[in-house]
CSV table of C-alpha atoms in Angstrom, one decimal:
chain,number,residue,atom,x,y,z
N,1,MET,CA,87.6,5.5,129.3
N,2,GLU,CA,84.1,6.8,128.5
N,3,ARG,CA,82.5,7.2,125.1
N,4,VAL,CA,79.3,8.9,124.1
N,5,SER,CA,77.5,9.9,120.9
N,6,VAL,CA,76.6,13.6,121.0
N,7,ASP,CA,73.2,12.7,119.4
N,8,ASP,CA,72.4,10.4,122.4
N,9,VAL,CA,72.7,13.3,124.9
N,10,ASP,CA,69.5,15.2,125.7
N,11,ASN,CA,69.2,18.8,124.4
N,12,ARG,CA,68.7,21.3,127.3
N,13,VAL,CA,67.0,24.6,127.4
N,14,GLY,CA,69.2,27.6,126.6
N,15,PRO,CA,70.0,30.4,124.3
N,16,ALA,CA,71.2,28.0,121.5
N,17,SER,CA,69.0,25.6,119.5
N,18,VAL,CA,71.1,22.7,120.6
N,19,ILE,CA,73.1,22.5,123.9
N,20,ARG,CA,74.2,19.0,124.8
N,21,GLY,CA,76.1,18.7,128.1
N,22,LEU,CA,78.8,16.1,127.7
N,23,THR,CA,80.4,16.5,131.1
N,24,ARG,CA,78.3,14.0,133.0
N,25,PRO,CA,77.9,11.4,130.2
N,26,LEU,CA,81.7,11.3,129.9
N,27,GLU,CA,82.1,11.3,133.7
N,28,ALA,CA,84.6,14.2,133.4
N,29,THR,CA,85.8,15.4,136.8
N,30,ASP,CA,88.0,18.4,135.9
N,31,LEU,CA,86.5,19.7,132.7
N,32,ALA,CA,83.1,21.1,131.6
N,33,LEU,CA,82.3,20.1,128.0
N,34,ASN,CA,79.3,21.2,125.9
N,35,TRP,CA,78.2,20.7,122.3
N,36,TYR,CA,76.4,23.7,120.7
N,37,GLU,CA,74.5,24.2,117.5
N,38,LEU,CA,73.4,27.8,117.0
N,39,GLU,CA,70.8,28.8,114.4
N,40,PRO,CA,71.0,32.4,113.2
N,41,GLY,CA,70.5,34.8,116.1
N,42,ASP,CA,71.3,32.2,118.8
N,43,SER,CA,73.9,32.7,121.5
N,44,PHE,CA,76.2,30.5,123.6
N,45,GLY,CA,75.3,32.2,126.8
N,46,PHE,CA,72.2,33.9,128.3
N,47,ALA,CA,74.1,37.2,128.7
N,48,TYR,CA,77.5,38.9,128.5
N,49,HIS,CA,79.4,37.3,131.4
N,50,SER,CA,82.6,36.2,133.0
N,51,HIS,CA,83.6,33.2,135.2
N,52,GLY,CA,85.7,33.9,138.3
N,53,ASN,CA,87.7,30.6,138.2
N,54,GLN,CA,87.1,29.0,134.9
N,55,GLU,CA,88.8,29.5,131.5
N,56,GLU,CA,86.7,28.7,128.5
N,57,VAL,CA,87.8,27.5,125.1
N,58,PHE,CA,85.4,27.4,122.1
N,59,VAL,CA,86.4,25.4,119.0
N,60,ILE,CA,84.2,26.2,116.0
N,61,VAL,CA,83.5,23.2,113.9
N,62,GLU,CA,81.1,24.7,111.4
N,63,GLY,CA,80.0,28.3,110.6
N,64,VAL,CA,81.3,31.6,112.0
N,65,ALA,CA,80.7,32.7,115.6
N,66,THR,CA,81.0,36.3,116.7
N,67,PHE,CA,82.3,36.8,120.2
N,68,GLU,CA,81.5,40.1,122.0
N,69,THR,CA,84.5,40.9,124.1
N,70,GLU,CA,85.8,43.8,126.2
N,71,SER,CA,88.1,44.6,123.2
N,72,GLY,CA,85.3,44.5,120.6
N,73,ASP,CA,83.8,41.8,118.4
N,74,VAL,CA,85.9,38.9,117.3
N,75,GLU,CA,84.8,36.5,114.5
N,76,VAL,CA,85.9,32.8,114.8
N,77,GLY,CA,85.5,30.4,111.9
N,78,PRO,CA,85.7,26.7,111.2
N,79,ARG,CA,88.8,25.0,112.6
N,80,GLU,CA,89.6,28.0,114.8
N,81,ALA,CA,89.5,28.3,118.6
N,82,ILE,CA,89.2,31.2,121.0
N,83,ARG,CA,90.1,31.2,124.8
N,84,PHE,CA,88.8,33.4,127.5
N,85,GLY,CA,90.7,33.5,130.8
N,86,PRO,CA,89.0,33.6,134.2
N,87,GLY,CA,87.4,37.0,134.7
N,88,GLU,CA,87.3,37.9,131.0
N,89,PHE,CA,83.9,39.0,129.8
N,90,GLN,CA,82.4,37.5,126.6
N,91,ARG,CA,79.3,36.3,124.9
N,92,GLY,CA,79.3,34.4,121.6
N,93,TRP,CA,76.6,34.7,118.9
N,94,ASN,CA,75.7,33.4,115.6
N,95,ARG,CA,75.2,36.6,113.7
N,96,SER,CA,75.4,34.9,110.3
N,97,ASP,CA,72.7,33.3,108.1
N,98,GLU,CA,74.3,29.8,108.5
N,99,ARG,CA,74.3,27.4,111.4
N,100,VAL,CA,77.3,27.4,113.9
N,101,VAL,CA,78.5,24.2,115.5
N,102,ALA,CA,81.0,24.4,118.3
N,103,LEU,CA,82.5,22.5,121.2
N,104,ALA,CA,83.0,24.5,124.4
N,105,MET,CA,85.4,23.4,127.2
N,106,GLY,CA,85.8,25.0,130.6
N,107,ALA,CA,88.4,24.2,133.3
N,108,PRO,CA,88.1,23.8,136.1
N,109,GLN,CA,84.6,22.4,136.0
N,110,GLU,CA,83.4,24.8,138.7
N,111,THR,CA,83.1,28.3,137.3
N,112,GLY,CA,83.5,30.1,140.6
N,113,SER,CA,81.7,33.3,141.1
N,114,SER,CA,80.2,34.5,137.8
N,115,THR,CA,79.3,38.0,136.8
N,116,THR,CA,76.3,38.5,134.4
N,117,LEU,CA,75.6,41.8,132.6
N,118,VAL,CA,72.3,42.3,130.8
N,119,ASP,CA,71.1,45.0,128.3
N,120,CYS,CA,68.2,46.5,130.2
N,121,PRO,CA,65.7,48.5,128.1
N,122,ASP,CA,64.3,50.2,131.1
N,123,CYS,CA,67.6,51.4,132.6
N,124,GLY,CA,68.9,52.1,129.0
N,125,GLU,CA,72.3,50.5,129.7
N,126,ARG,CA,74.1,47.3,130.5
N,127,THR,CA,73.5,46.4,134.2
N,128,ASP,CA,74.2,43.7,136.6
N,129,GLY,CA,71.8,40.8,135.9
N,130,ARG,CA,70.9,37.4,137.0
N,131,ILE,CA,69.6,34.2,135.4
N,132,GLU,CA,66.6,32.6,137.0
N,133,ARG,CA,64.9,29.2,136.4
N,134,VAL,CA,61.2,29.5,135.5
N,135,ASP,CA,58.8,26.7,135.0
N,136,GLU,CA,59.3,26.4,131.2
N,137,GLY,CA,63.0,27.4,131.1
N,138,PHE,CA,65.1,30.4,132.1
N,139,ARG,CA,64.9,34.2,132.1
N,140,THR,CA,67.4,37.0,132.6
N,141,VAL,CA,66.5,39.9,134.9
N,142,CYS,CA,68.1,43.3,135.5
N,143,ALA,CA,69.3,43.4,139.1
N,144,GLU,CA,68.8,47.2,139.3
N,145,CYS,CA,65.1,47.5,138.3
N,146,GLU,CA,63.9,43.8,138.1
N,147,THR,CA,63.0,44.1,134.4
N,148,GLU,CA,62.9,40.8,132.6
N,149,THR,CA,65.5,41.1,129.7
N,150,GLY,CA,65.1,37.7,128.1
N,151,ARG,CA,63.3,34.3,128.4
N,152,TRP,CA,64.0,30.9,126.9
N,153,ARG,CA,61.9,27.8,126.8
N,154,HIS,CA,61.5,24.6,124.8
N,155,GLY,CA,59.3,25.2,121.8
N,156,ALA,CA,56.5,22.9,120.6
N,157,ASP,CA,58.9,21.0,118.3
N,158,GLY,CA,61.3,20.4,121.2
N,159,GLU,CA,63.8,23.1,120.1
N,160,ASN,CA,64.6,26.1,122.3
N,161,GLU,CA,62.7,29.2,121.6
N,162,TRP,CA,63.3,32.8,122.5
N,163,VAL,CA,60.2,34.3,124.1
N,164,GLU,CA,59.6,38.1,123.7
């Protein structure tokens, strides 16, 4: 048995104000587990994406998350869950004025080959993209024209910050 307080796990840089990876602290071997707190405008992922081998389940604890899916937007509220199978595209957002708190689980732990699509302003459409580490955080880039489509870093107060 392993036990951990979510508040004792370091926040990591990402598209949400709070992302606490619980997989390693709990020594999970078959499941990826993350705690999210999204302020208005935050997202669970860097881009619209799918995982080749992994199914993902999001349980909304507080607030309302909107998931962009191939079938259109789906709102998921408190005490509700949504599952995406391997290969299903999605990106979850906080499009409300209230904070969203959620637990995300993925199995197996390894995602397999992932596909990332970004909204490229230069190409004028959603294109293949990639996520890159940069010194202060991460950025997304259009694979077609190399335009940077997003950038995230830790802000001065230790919270994640979108950089235009």
